[in-house]
């Protein structure tokens, strides 16, 4: 390190500027703390402390947009005499969530698979065959979607709760796709593919990611014309009669309250772990791109024009 | 074998390895190369180009198919890097999935190594968060008498062995 750098560092009291750049010296890379406050098979609530607002926001964005799931993406209709036309039905079918906890990691993206069309490594086949023979209106629900025998990928409403082998899921709320009159028939073959929420919202595994920080508005990131009109948050530290904490000019957004609710496709902990893995994968990819660019630059310099 | 204007051999489409990035030191010269790569470029594979280089200490990166998700933390991390003079990013237009990331470092450092440091620290941070979250989930399950899954059990067994 040059002398003027050291002098400048000492003058500005930035001691970390003169030490070799290591993660432990980075004042930013402090040790975050995670506390899980609630966890069941539908929702996970947790608190992250000692991290920055941008990382917390990145987590929120990743849970919604970049966690891969399975959803129907290709439909071949054999027979459709229902009141809804083909693409209407195909759109509805795409929005049905499928349980894909263990499967989605093993599957490849269909565009990366070297098969011709679809195979077991990149897709899950879904079939349905429904018709109406009696005078009553028949309802075609997600219960009628059939996946290959023994596959763990089923529409979410058909998920086995608990360990009962003969669990009767007729009490579950099945997703209504279309209603059929006597004589109408619906028969199709579809393939569920892996994708992310960025591409289409059907691949979004969350029902909502709630993200809160600074519940008492200490940092004044927002301004209330009448603070008393606003209800207190559940994470507040103020007594009942106070509505806003006094302004803290040196405060930093530090504690983030997350609540991630799943639509059934993935279990809540898996959404979060998968999201973090995706983030690391993106960073690794970007870093390797940077390396290849650097190498290209060096090679470019050697080429004789 | 085709050759571009600057003498670099252009690979045919089948031989091109399936990756995203590449140089665009001079977008005009390498336009053909970029065109080929972006026509069969699926929309969700990110890539990184150097758009403008006013010297090794002042570089504008163009990150394709990226957005605020990694650029905001990266900018924040690099701001705390002692060798950085200026770092910022912008998304020129939301319809185009491109981030212009500007980095200016002190003399004696190069932008590439500083970016690499930034990526490394970010990966540490998110990896750390993942571990902390898994531990927190295990702790919650133990405190509330819930059944532990296979993924939760492994670190716990190590702990008990250590004791």
GROMACS .gro file of C-alpha atoms in nm:
model
  468
    1UNK     CA    1   0.000   0.000   0.000
    2UNK     CA    2   0.138   0.342  -0.089
    3UNK     CA    3   0.227   0.591   0.182
    4UNK     CA    4  -0.027   0.852   0.083
    5UNK     CA    5  -0.300   0.589   0.104
    6UNK     CA    6  -0.195   0.504   0.457
    7UNK     CA    7  -0.174   0.870   0.552
    8UNK     CA    8  -0.516   0.939   0.407
    9UNK     CA    9  -0.657   0.640   0.591
   10UNK     CA   10  -0.513   0.749   0.923
   11UNK     CA   11  -0.639   1.102   0.871
   12UNK     CA   12  -0.986   0.978   0.793
   13UNK     CA   13  -0.970   0.716   1.066
   14UNK     CA   14  -1.059   0.447   0.818
   15UNK     CA   15  -0.841   0.183   0.966
   16UNK     CA   16  -0.984  -0.085   0.747
   17UNK     CA   17  -0.842   0.096   0.447
   18UNK     CA   18  -0.489   0.009   0.543
   19UNK     CA   19  -0.551  -0.348   0.649
   20UNK     CA   20  -0.558  -0.613   0.378
   21UNK     CA   21  -0.910  -0.647   0.247
   22UNK     CA   22  -1.059  -0.947   0.425
   23UNK     CA   23  -1.416  -1.023   0.498
   24UNK     CA   24  -1.360  -1.002   0.873
   25UNK     CA   25  -1.238  -0.646   0.836
   26UNK     CA   26  -1.531  -0.539   0.630
   27UNK     CA   27  -1.758  -0.350   0.865
   28UNK     CA   28  -2.044  -0.450   0.642
   29UNK     CA   29  -2.005  -0.824   0.678
   30UNK     CA   30  -2.134  -0.845   1.031
   31UNK     CA   31  -2.293  -1.157   1.172
   32UNK     CA   32  -2.665  -1.168   1.098
   33UNK     CA   33  -2.906  -1.331   1.340
   34UNK     CA   34  -3.212  -1.526   1.231
   35UNK     CA   35  -3.496  -1.617   1.466
   36UNK     CA   36  -3.792  -1.820   1.345
   37UNK     CA   37  -4.110  -1.717   1.525
   38UNK     CA   38  -4.365  -1.938   1.352
   39UNK     CA   39  -4.344  -2.242   1.128
   40UNK     CA   40  -4.605  -2.477   0.994
   41UNK     CA   41  -4.674  -2.631   0.657
   42UNK     CA   42  -4.824  -2.313   0.517
   43UNK     CA   43  -4.632  -2.019   0.654
   44UNK     CA   44  -4.298  -1.935   0.808
   45UNK     CA   45  -4.237  -1.615   1.001
   46UNK     CA   46  -3.889  -1.511   1.090
   47UNK     CA   47  -3.684  -1.211   1.195
   48UNK     CA   48  -3.345  -1.125   1.050
   49UNK     CA   49  -3.126  -0.891   1.250
   50UNK     CA   50  -2.798  -0.721   1.184
   51UNK     CA   51  -2.815  -0.721   0.808
   52UNK     CA   52  -2.877  -0.447   0.558
   53UNK     CA   53  -3.193  -0.330   0.389
   54UNK     CA   54  -3.072  -0.421   0.041
   55UNK     CA   55  -2.999  -0.787   0.130
   56UNK     CA   56  -3.337  -0.819   0.300
   57UNK     CA   57  -3.508  -0.673  -0.004
   58UNK     CA   58  -3.314  -0.909  -0.230
   59UNK     CA   59  -3.446  -1.199  -0.026
   60UNK     CA   60  -3.800  -1.078  -0.067
   61UNK     CA   61  -3.755  -1.037  -0.444
   62UNK     CA   62  -3.597  -1.380  -0.480
   63UNK     CA   63  -3.869  -1.565  -0.288
   64UNK     CA   64  -4.133  -1.430  -0.521
   65UNK     CA   65  -3.959  -1.420  -0.856
   66UNK     CA   66  -3.672  -1.664  -0.876
   67UNK     CA   67  -3.752  -1.980  -0.683
   68UNK     CA   68  -3.811  -2.257  -0.939
   69UNK     CA   69  -4.134  -2.456  -0.927
   70UNK     CA   70  -4.341  -2.675  -1.157
   71UNK     CA   71  -4.644  -2.564  -1.351
   72UNK     CA   72  -4.821  -2.679  -1.664
   73UNK     CA   73  -4.674  -2.511  -1.965
   74UNK     CA   74  -4.788  -2.716  -2.263
   75UNK     CA   75  -5.136  -2.856  -2.324
   76UNK     CA   76  -5.262  -3.077  -2.606
   77UNK     CA   77  -5.637  -3.099  -2.619
   78UNK     CA   78  -5.785  -3.417  -2.751
   79UNK     CA   79  -6.146  -3.322  -2.687
   80UNK     CA   80  -6.287  -2.999  -2.553
   81UNK     CA   81  -6.658  -2.940  -2.588
   82UNK     CA   82  -6.688  -2.732  -2.272
   83UNK     CA   83  -6.800  -2.371  -2.263
   84UNK     CA   84  -6.444  -2.241  -2.222
   85UNK     CA   85  -6.218  -2.235  -2.526
   86UNK     CA   86  -5.882  -2.409  -2.544
   87UNK     CA   87  -5.647  -2.130  -2.453
   88UNK     CA   88  -5.874  -2.013  -2.172
   89UNK     CA   89  -5.857  -2.359  -2.022
   90UNK     CA   90  -5.483  -2.384  -2.083
   91UNK     CA   91  -5.430  -2.059  -1.895
   92UNK     CA   92  -5.632  -2.189  -1.602
   93UNK     CA   93  -5.444  -2.516  -1.601
   94UNK     CA   94  -5.115  -2.332  -1.588
   95UNK     CA   95  -5.217  -2.157  -1.269
   96UNK     CA   96  -5.272  -2.482  -1.077
   97UNK     CA   97  -4.988  -2.534  -0.825
   98UNK     CA   98  -4.827  -2.878  -0.812
   99UNK     CA   99  -4.636  -3.012  -0.512
  100UNK     CA  100  -4.274  -3.027  -0.617
  101UNK     CA  101  -4.067  -3.029  -0.300
  102UNK     CA  102  -3.808  -3.290  -0.387
  103UNK     CA  103  -3.866  -3.309  -0.758
  104UNK     CA  104  -3.791  -2.957  -0.876
  105UNK     CA  105  -3.424  -2.976  -0.782
  106UNK     CA  106  -3.375  -3.290  -0.986
  107UNK     CA  107  -3.551  -3.161  -1.295
  108UNK     CA  108  -3.376  -2.966  -1.562
  109UNK     CA  109  -3.519  -2.669  -1.740
  110UNK     CA  110  -3.686  -2.789  -2.058
  111UNK     CA  111  -3.474  -2.556  -2.268
  112UNK     CA  112  -3.154  -2.708  -2.124
  113UNK     CA  113  -3.259  -3.070  -2.164
  114UNK     CA  114  -3.110  -3.251  -2.460
  115UNK     CA  115  -3.422  -3.452  -2.527
  116UNK     CA  116  -3.644  -3.388  -2.823
  117UNK     CA  117  -3.964  -3.245  -2.680
  118UNK     CA  118  -4.032  -3.371  -2.328
  119UNK     CA  119  -3.892  -3.647  -2.110
  120UNK     CA  120  -3.891  -3.744  -1.744
  121UNK     CA  121  -3.581  -3.540  -1.677
  122UNK     CA  122  -3.736  -3.209  -1.771
  123UNK     CA  123  -4.111  -3.242  -1.730
  124UNK     CA  124  -4.399  -3.420  -1.560
  125UNK     CA  125  -4.687  -3.548  -1.768
  126UNK     CA  126  -5.038  -3.457  -1.655
  127UNK     CA  127  -5.350  -3.608  -1.808
  128UNK     CA  128  -5.717  -3.549  -1.757
  129UNK     CA  129  -6.024  -3.715  -1.888
  130UNK     CA  130  -6.363  -3.589  -1.776
  131UNK     CA  131  -6.713  -3.594  -1.913
  132UNK     CA  132  -7.066  -3.543  -1.796
  133UNK     CA  133  -7.327  -3.814  -1.845
  134UNK     CA  134  -7.601  -3.718  -1.597
  135UNK     CA  135  -7.833  -3.425  -1.598
  136UNK     CA  136  -7.646  -3.247  -1.317
  137UNK     CA  137  -7.362  -3.010  -1.393
  138UNK     CA  138  -7.031  -3.187  -1.351
  139UNK     CA  139  -6.740  -2.996  -1.205
  140UNK     CA  140  -6.395  -3.064  -1.340
  141UNK     CA  141  -6.159  -2.984  -1.056
  142UNK     CA  142  -5.790  -3.031  -0.994
  143UNK     CA  143  -5.882  -3.369  -0.848
  144UNK     CA  144  -5.916  -3.496  -1.206
  145UNK     CA  145  -5.554  -3.418  -1.297
  146UNK     CA  146  -5.360  -3.739  -1.314
  147UNK     CA  147  -4.983  -3.755  -1.288
  148UNK     CA  148  -4.778  -4.070  -1.347
  149UNK     CA  149  -4.842  -4.343  -1.091
  150UNK     CA  150  -4.628  -4.305  -0.782
  151UNK     CA  151  -4.509  -3.959  -0.869
  152UNK     CA  152  -4.487  -3.718  -0.578
  153UNK     CA  153  -4.599  -3.436  -0.806
  154UNK     CA  154  -4.970  -3.387  -0.756
  155UNK     CA  155  -5.198  -3.087  -0.765
  156UNK     CA  156  -5.173  -2.915  -0.431
  157UNK     CA  157  -5.528  -2.991  -0.328
  158UNK     CA  158  -5.452  -3.363  -0.355
  159UNK     CA  159  -5.159  -3.349  -0.118
  160UNK     CA  160  -5.154  -3.614   0.152
  161UNK     CA  161  -5.172  -3.444   0.488
  162UNK     CA  162  -5.016  -3.645   0.765
  163UNK     CA  163  -4.916  -4.007   0.724
  164UNK     CA  164  -5.257  -4.164   0.661
  165UNK     CA  165  -5.237  -4.387   0.357
  166UNK     CA  166  -5.607  -4.372   0.286
  167UNK     CA  167  -5.649  -4.006   0.357
  168UNK     CA  168  -5.972  -3.894   0.207
  169UNK     CA  169  -5.918  -3.565   0.036
  170UNK     CA  170  -6.274  -3.511  -0.076
  171UNK     CA  171  -6.300  -3.257   0.203
  172UNK     CA  172  -6.022  -3.048   0.057
  173UNK     CA  173  -6.095  -2.746  -0.154
  174UNK     CA  174  -6.017  -2.861  -0.504
  175UNK     CA  175  -5.954  -2.599  -0.768
  176UNK     CA  176  -6.243  -2.569  -1.011
  177UNK     CA  177  -6.132  -2.566  -1.372
  178UNK     CA  178  -6.452  -2.585  -1.574
  179UNK     CA  179  -6.811  -2.703  -1.537
  180UNK     CA  180  -6.959  -2.949  -1.785
  181UNK     CA  181  -7.314  -3.007  -1.898
  182UNK     CA  182  -7.453  -3.339  -2.012
  183UNK     CA  183  -7.275  -3.446  -2.325
  184UNK     CA  184  -6.971  -3.220  -2.285
  185UNK     CA  185  -6.632  -3.372  -2.255
  186UNK     CA  186  -6.281  -3.260  -2.169
  187UNK     CA  187  -5.976  -3.466  -2.245
  188UNK     CA  188  -5.620  -3.341  -2.263
  189UNK     CA  189  -5.256  -3.421  -2.214
  190UNK     CA  190  -5.027  -3.163  -2.059
  191UNK     CA  191  -4.667  -3.128  -1.948
  192UNK     CA  192  -4.559  -2.946  -1.634
  193UNK     CA  193  -4.224  -2.774  -1.667
  194UNK     CA  194  -3.982  -2.603  -1.435
  195UNK     CA  195  -3.979  -2.225  -1.436
  196UNK     CA  196  -3.947  -1.914  -1.221
  197UNK     CA  197  -4.188  -1.641  -1.123
  198UNK     CA  198  -4.005  -1.388  -1.339
  199UNK     CA  199  -4.115  -1.570  -1.650
  200UNK     CA  200  -4.479  -1.612  -1.550
  201UNK     CA  201  -4.660  -1.567  -1.220
  202UNK     CA  202  -4.784  -1.927  -1.229
  203UNK     CA  203  -4.437  -2.035  -1.117
  204UNK     CA  204  -4.447  -1.814  -0.808
  205UNK     CA  205  -4.447  -2.049  -0.505
  206UNK     CA  206  -4.553  -1.783  -0.255
  207UNK     CA  207  -4.893  -1.651  -0.170
  208UNK     CA  208  -4.740  -1.343  -0.024
  209UNK     CA  209  -4.415  -1.233   0.130
  210UNK     CA  210  -4.471  -0.986   0.406
  211UNK     CA  211  -4.171  -0.768   0.479
  212UNK     CA  212  -4.159  -0.511   0.756
  213UNK     CA  213  -3.892  -0.305   0.923
  214UNK     CA  214  -3.886  -0.013   1.165
  215UNK     CA  215  -4.243  -0.064   1.289
  216UNK     CA  216  -4.240   0.260   1.491
  217UNK     CA  217  -4.112   0.482   1.213
  218UNK     CA  218  -3.805   0.579   1.407
  219UNK     CA  219  -3.607   0.636   1.089
  220UNK     CA  220  -3.881   0.843   0.928
  221UNK     CA  221  -3.860   0.647   0.605
  222UNK     CA  222  -4.224   0.745   0.569
  223UNK     CA  223  -4.413   1.044   0.697
  224UNK     CA  224  -4.755   1.029   0.856
  225UNK     CA  225  -4.957   1.351   0.851
  226UNK     CA  226  -5.150   1.218   1.155
  227UNK     CA  227  -4.959   0.937   1.326
  228UNK     CA  228  -5.252   0.862   1.559
  229UNK     CA  229  -5.463   0.743   1.266
  230UNK     CA  230  -5.231   0.454   1.193
  231UNK     CA  231  -5.270   0.129   1.388
  232UNK     CA  232  -4.972  -0.008   1.575
  233UNK     CA  233  -4.783  -0.296   1.421
  234UNK     CA  234  -4.757  -0.627   1.607
  235UNK     CA  235  -4.381  -0.576   1.635
  236UNK     CA  236  -4.405  -0.237   1.797
  237UNK     CA  237  -4.207  -0.146   2.107
  238UNK     CA  238  -4.423   0.152   2.196
  239UNK     CA  239  -4.691   0.162   2.462
  240UNK     CA  240  -5.052   0.180   2.349
  241UNK     CA  241  -5.092   0.554   2.358
  242UNK     CA  242  -4.782   0.645   2.162
  243UNK     CA  243  -4.797   0.636   1.786
  244UNK     CA  244  -4.454   0.716   1.657
  245UNK     CA  245  -4.110   0.680   1.810
  246UNK     CA  246  -3.895   0.995   1.836
  247UNK     CA  247  -3.676   1.056   1.537
  248UNK     CA  248  -3.342   0.876   1.550
  249UNK     CA  249  -3.113   1.047   1.301
  250UNK     CA  250  -2.832   0.794   1.343
  251UNK     CA  251  -3.057   0.493   1.308
  252UNK     CA  252  -3.011   0.227   1.043
  253UNK     CA  253  -3.268  -0.027   0.919
  254UNK     CA  254  -3.158  -0.336   1.106
  255UNK     CA  255  -3.437  -0.576   1.200
  256UNK     CA  256  -3.656  -0.722   0.928
  257UNK     CA  257  -3.976  -0.914   0.996
  258UNK     CA  258  -4.055  -1.164   0.723
  259UNK     CA  259  -4.361  -1.378   0.676
  260UNK     CA  260  -4.352  -1.615   0.379
  261UNK     CA  261  -4.673  -1.796   0.293
  262UNK     CA  262  -4.668  -2.076   0.038
  263UNK     CA  263  -4.938  -2.186  -0.205
  264UNK     CA  264  -4.851  -2.551  -0.135
  265UNK     CA  265  -4.603  -2.609  -0.416
  266UNK     CA  266  -4.301  -2.597  -0.187
  267UNK     CA  267  -4.279  -2.612   0.189
  268UNK     CA  268  -4.199  -2.273   0.345
  269UNK     CA  269  -3.846  -2.361   0.460
  270UNK     CA  270  -3.773  -2.494   0.114
  271UNK     CA  271  -3.879  -2.167  -0.046
  272UNK     CA  272  -3.630  -1.981   0.166
  273UNK     CA  273  -3.343  -2.225   0.128
  274UNK     CA  274  -3.406  -2.253  -0.244
  275UNK     CA  275  -3.419  -1.875  -0.273
  276UNK     CA  276  -3.087  -1.834  -0.100
  277UNK     CA  277  -2.935  -2.106  -0.319
  278UNK     CA  278  -3.064  -1.926  -0.628
  279UNK     CA  279  -2.907  -1.602  -0.512
  280UNK     CA  280  -2.573  -1.771  -0.463
  281UNK     CA  281  -2.603  -1.935  -0.804
  282UNK     CA  282  -2.668  -1.600  -0.971
  283UNK     CA  283  -2.369  -1.447  -0.800
  284UNK     CA  284  -2.147  -1.740  -0.893
  285UNK     CA  285  -2.261  -1.713  -1.252
  286UNK     CA  286  -2.199  -1.340  -1.263
  287UNK     CA  287  -1.857  -1.390  -1.109
  288UNK     CA  288  -1.762  -1.653  -1.366
  289UNK     CA  289  -1.884  -1.424  -1.643
  290UNK     CA  290  -1.661  -1.155  -1.500
  291UNK     CA  291  -1.369  -1.395  -1.509
  292UNK     CA  292  -1.435  -1.492  -1.869
  293UNK     CA  293  -1.462  -1.128  -1.966
  294UNK     CA  294  -1.135  -1.059  -1.790
  295UNK     CA  295  -0.969  -1.347  -1.973
  296UNK     CA  296  -1.110  -1.230  -2.303
  297UNK     CA  297  -0.975  -0.884  -2.239
  298UNK     CA  298  -0.632  -1.026  -2.172
  299UNK     CA  299  -0.650  -1.246  -2.482
  300UNK     CA  300  -0.773  -0.958  -2.690
  301UNK     CA  301  -0.463  -0.766  -2.602
  302UNK     CA  302  -0.249  -1.046  -2.740
  303UNK     CA  303  -0.424  -1.076  -3.076
  304UNK     CA  304  -0.230  -0.913  -3.355
  305UNK     CA  305  -0.461  -0.704  -3.570
  306UNK     CA  306  -1.475  -2.083  -4.068
  307UNK     CA  307  -1.597  -1.730  -4.054
  308UNK     CA  308  -1.390  -1.439  -3.938
  309UNK     CA  309  -1.511  -1.117  -3.781
  310UNK     CA  310  -1.368  -0.780  -3.864
  311UNK     CA  311  -1.112  -0.792  -3.588
  312UNK     CA  312  -0.974  -1.126  -3.696
  313UNK     CA  313  -1.136  -1.336  -3.421
  314UNK     CA  314  -1.279  -1.665  -3.539
  315UNK     CA  315  -1.656  -1.683  -3.507
  316UNK     CA  316  -1.777  -2.017  -3.388
  317UNK     CA  317  -2.084  -2.162  -3.552
  318UNK     CA  318  -2.397  -2.177  -3.345
  319UNK     CA  319  -2.368  -2.545  -3.260
  320UNK     CA  320  -2.012  -2.517  -3.136
  321UNK     CA  321  -2.086  -2.222  -2.911
  322UNK     CA  322  -2.080  -2.334  -2.548
  323UNK     CA  323  -2.404  -2.266  -2.375
  324UNK     CA  324  -2.306  -1.968  -2.166
  325UNK     CA  325  -2.418  -1.611  -2.157
  326UNK     CA  326  -2.143  -1.354  -2.152
  327UNK     CA  327  -1.874  -1.223  -2.373
  328UNK     CA  328  -1.677  -0.912  -2.445
  329UNK     CA  329  -1.814  -0.614  -2.616
  330UNK     CA  330  -1.518  -0.389  -2.595
  331UNK     CA  331  -1.629  -0.235  -2.919
  332UNK     CA  332  -1.998  -0.301  -2.973
  333UNK     CA  333  -1.976  -0.199  -3.336
  334UNK     CA  334  -1.704  -0.446  -3.428
  335UNK     CA  335  -1.839  -0.735  -3.229
  336UNK     CA  336  -2.197  -0.664  -3.321
  337UNK     CA  337  -2.230  -0.976  -3.532
  338UNK     CA  338  -2.103  -1.190  -3.246
  339UNK     CA  339  -2.342  -1.032  -3.002
  340UNK     CA  340  -2.628  -1.073  -3.243
  341UNK     CA  341  -2.560  -1.442  -3.285
  342UNK     CA  342  -2.536  -1.495  -2.913
  343UNK     CA  343  -2.847  -1.300  -2.829
  344UNK     CA  344  -3.073  -1.456  -3.090
  345UNK     CA  345  -3.064  -1.793  -2.921
  346UNK     CA  346  -3.007  -1.642  -2.581
  347UNK     CA  347  -3.286  -1.760  -2.352
  348UNK     CA  348  -3.422  -1.468  -2.163
  349UNK     CA  349  -3.324  -1.574  -1.818
  350UNK     CA  350  -2.955  -1.647  -1.836
  351UNK     CA  351  -2.767  -1.345  -1.707
  352UNK     CA  352  -2.449  -1.223  -1.860
  353UNK     CA  353  -2.197  -0.951  -1.809
  354UNK     CA  354  -2.030  -0.728  -2.065
  355UNK     CA  355  -1.789  -0.441  -2.035
  356UNK     CA  356  -1.956  -0.149  -2.200
  357UNK     CA  357  -1.714   0.135  -2.152
  358UNK     CA  358  -1.366   0.125  -2.024
  359UNK     CA  359  -1.193   0.455  -1.959
  360UNK     CA  360  -0.896   0.277  -1.818
  361UNK     CA  361  -0.859  -0.012  -1.576
  362UNK     CA  362  -0.985   0.195  -1.284
  363UNK     CA  363  -1.302   0.328  -1.441
  364UNK     CA  364  -1.535   0.075  -1.601
  365UNK     CA  365  -1.903   0.058  -1.686
  366UNK     CA  366  -2.036  -0.297  -1.684
  367UNK     CA  367  -2.352  -0.393  -1.865
  368UNK     CA  368  -2.526  -0.681  -1.689
  369UNK     CA  369  -2.788  -0.840  -1.909
  370UNK     CA  370  -3.092  -1.018  -1.761
  371UNK     CA  371  -3.016  -0.886  -1.417
  372UNK     CA  372  -3.204  -0.646  -1.197
  373UNK     CA  373  -3.209  -0.488  -0.854
  374UNK     CA  374  -3.199  -0.829  -0.686
  375UNK     CA  375  -2.821  -0.862  -0.703
  376UNK     CA  376  -2.719  -0.513  -0.809
  377UNK     CA  377  -2.849  -0.329  -0.502
  378UNK     CA  378  -2.662  -0.542  -0.246
  379UNK     CA  379  -2.357  -0.547  -0.471
  380UNK     CA  380  -2.357  -0.168  -0.486
  381UNK     CA  381  -2.396  -0.145  -0.109
  382UNK     CA  382  -2.115  -0.392  -0.044
  383UNK     CA  383  -1.880  -0.221  -0.286
  384UNK     CA  384  -1.948   0.115  -0.125
  385UNK     CA  385  -1.781  -0.016   0.191
  386UNK     CA  386  -1.482  -0.147  -0.002
  387UNK     CA  387  -1.181   0.069   0.085
  388UNK     CA  388  -1.053   0.081  -0.272
  389UNK     CA  389  -1.372   0.211  -0.429
  390UNK     CA  390  -1.413   0.575  -0.523
  391UNK     CA  391  -1.752   0.559  -0.687
  392UNK     CA  392  -2.004   0.285  -0.748
  393UNK     CA  393  -2.354   0.309  -0.878
  394UNK     CA  394  -2.600   0.134  -1.100
  395UNK     CA  395  -2.898   0.227  -1.309
  396UNK     CA  396  -3.153   0.045  -1.516
  397UNK     CA  397  -3.175   0.250  -1.836
  398UNK     CA  398  -3.522   0.122  -1.929
  399UNK     CA  399  -3.740  -0.134  -1.754
  400UNK     CA  400  -3.845  -0.296  -2.080
  401UNK     CA  401  -3.487  -0.386  -2.151
  402UNK     CA  402  -3.332  -0.624  -1.902
  403UNK     CA  403  -3.006  -0.442  -1.867
  404UNK     CA  404  -2.822  -0.287  -1.574
  405UNK     CA  405  -2.548  -0.031  -1.626
  406UNK     CA  406  -2.311  -0.071  -1.333
  407UNK     CA  407  -2.048   0.200  -1.293
  408UNK     CA  408  -1.738   0.138  -1.087
  409UNK     CA  409  -1.442   0.362  -1.025
  410UNK     CA  410  -1.156   0.252  -0.804
  411UNK     CA  411  -0.839   0.405  -0.668
  412UNK     CA  412  -0.512   0.383  -0.856
  413UNK     CA  413  -0.336   0.057  -0.803
  414UNK     CA  414  -0.656  -0.148  -0.811
  415UNK     CA  415  -0.846  -0.283  -1.109
  416UNK     CA  416  -1.221  -0.283  -1.140
  417UNK     CA  417  -1.235  -0.655  -1.212
  418UNK     CA  418  -1.070  -0.757  -0.889
  419UNK     CA  419  -1.285  -0.519  -0.688
  420UNK     CA  420  -1.599  -0.660  -0.849
  421UNK     CA  421  -1.474  -1.008  -0.772
  422UNK     CA  422  -1.427  -0.911  -0.407
  423UNK     CA  423  -1.778  -0.772  -0.402
  424UNK     CA  424  -1.925  -1.096  -0.540
  425UNK     CA  425  -1.728  -1.301  -0.290
  426UNK     CA  426  -1.850  -1.100   0.009
  427UNK     CA  427  -2.209  -1.120  -0.113
  428UNK     CA  428  -2.186  -1.495  -0.155
  429UNK     CA  429  -2.050  -1.522   0.199
  430UNK     CA  430  -2.336  -1.314   0.330
  431UNK     CA  431  -2.608  -1.517   0.165
  432UNK     CA  432  -2.442  -1.846   0.251
  433UNK     CA  433  -2.418  -1.737   0.611
  434UNK     CA  434  -2.785  -1.638   0.611
  435UNK     CA  435  -2.875  -1.982   0.480
  436UNK     CA  436  -2.690  -2.157   0.761
  437UNK     CA  437  -2.838  -1.929   1.023
  438UNK     CA  438  -3.186  -1.990   0.886
  439UNK     CA  439  -3.144  -2.368   0.892
  440UNK     CA  440  -3.025  -2.351   1.252
  441UNK     CA  441  -3.316  -2.127   1.344
  442UNK     CA  442  -3.563  -2.370   1.188
  443UNK     CA  443  -3.409  -2.663   1.376
  444UNK     CA  444  -3.420  -2.469   1.700
  445UNK     CA  445  -3.785  -2.380   1.646
  446UNK     CA  446  -3.875  -2.738   1.572
  447UNK     CA  447  -3.699  -2.858   1.885
  448UNK     CA  448  -3.855  -2.592   2.104
  449UNK     CA  449  -4.201  -2.673   1.982
  450UNK     CA  450  -4.177  -3.050   1.981
  451UNK     CA  451  -4.212  -3.085   1.607
  452UNK     CA  452  -4.060  -3.364   1.407
  453UNK     CA  453  -3.724  -3.289   1.254
  454UNK     CA  454  -3.668  -3.353   0.885
  455UNK     CA  455  -3.357  -3.517   0.750
  456UNK     CA  456  -3.205  -3.186   0.649
  457UNK     CA  457  -3.240  -3.048   1.000
  458UNK     CA  458  -3.094  -3.350   1.173
  459UNK     CA  459  -2.746  -3.346   1.024
  460UNK     CA  460  -2.599  -3.034   1.191
  461UNK     CA  461  -2.770  -3.128   1.516
  462UNK     CA  462  -2.599  -3.467   1.526
  463UNK     CA  463  -2.263  -3.307   1.475
  464UNK     CA  464  -2.332  -3.073   1.765
  465UNK     CA  465  -2.421  -3.356   2.001
  466UNK     CA  466  -2.113  -3.551   1.896
  467UNK     CA  467  -1.896  -3.253   1.977
  468UNK     CA  468  -2.040  -3.240   2.324
   0.00000   0.00000   0.00000
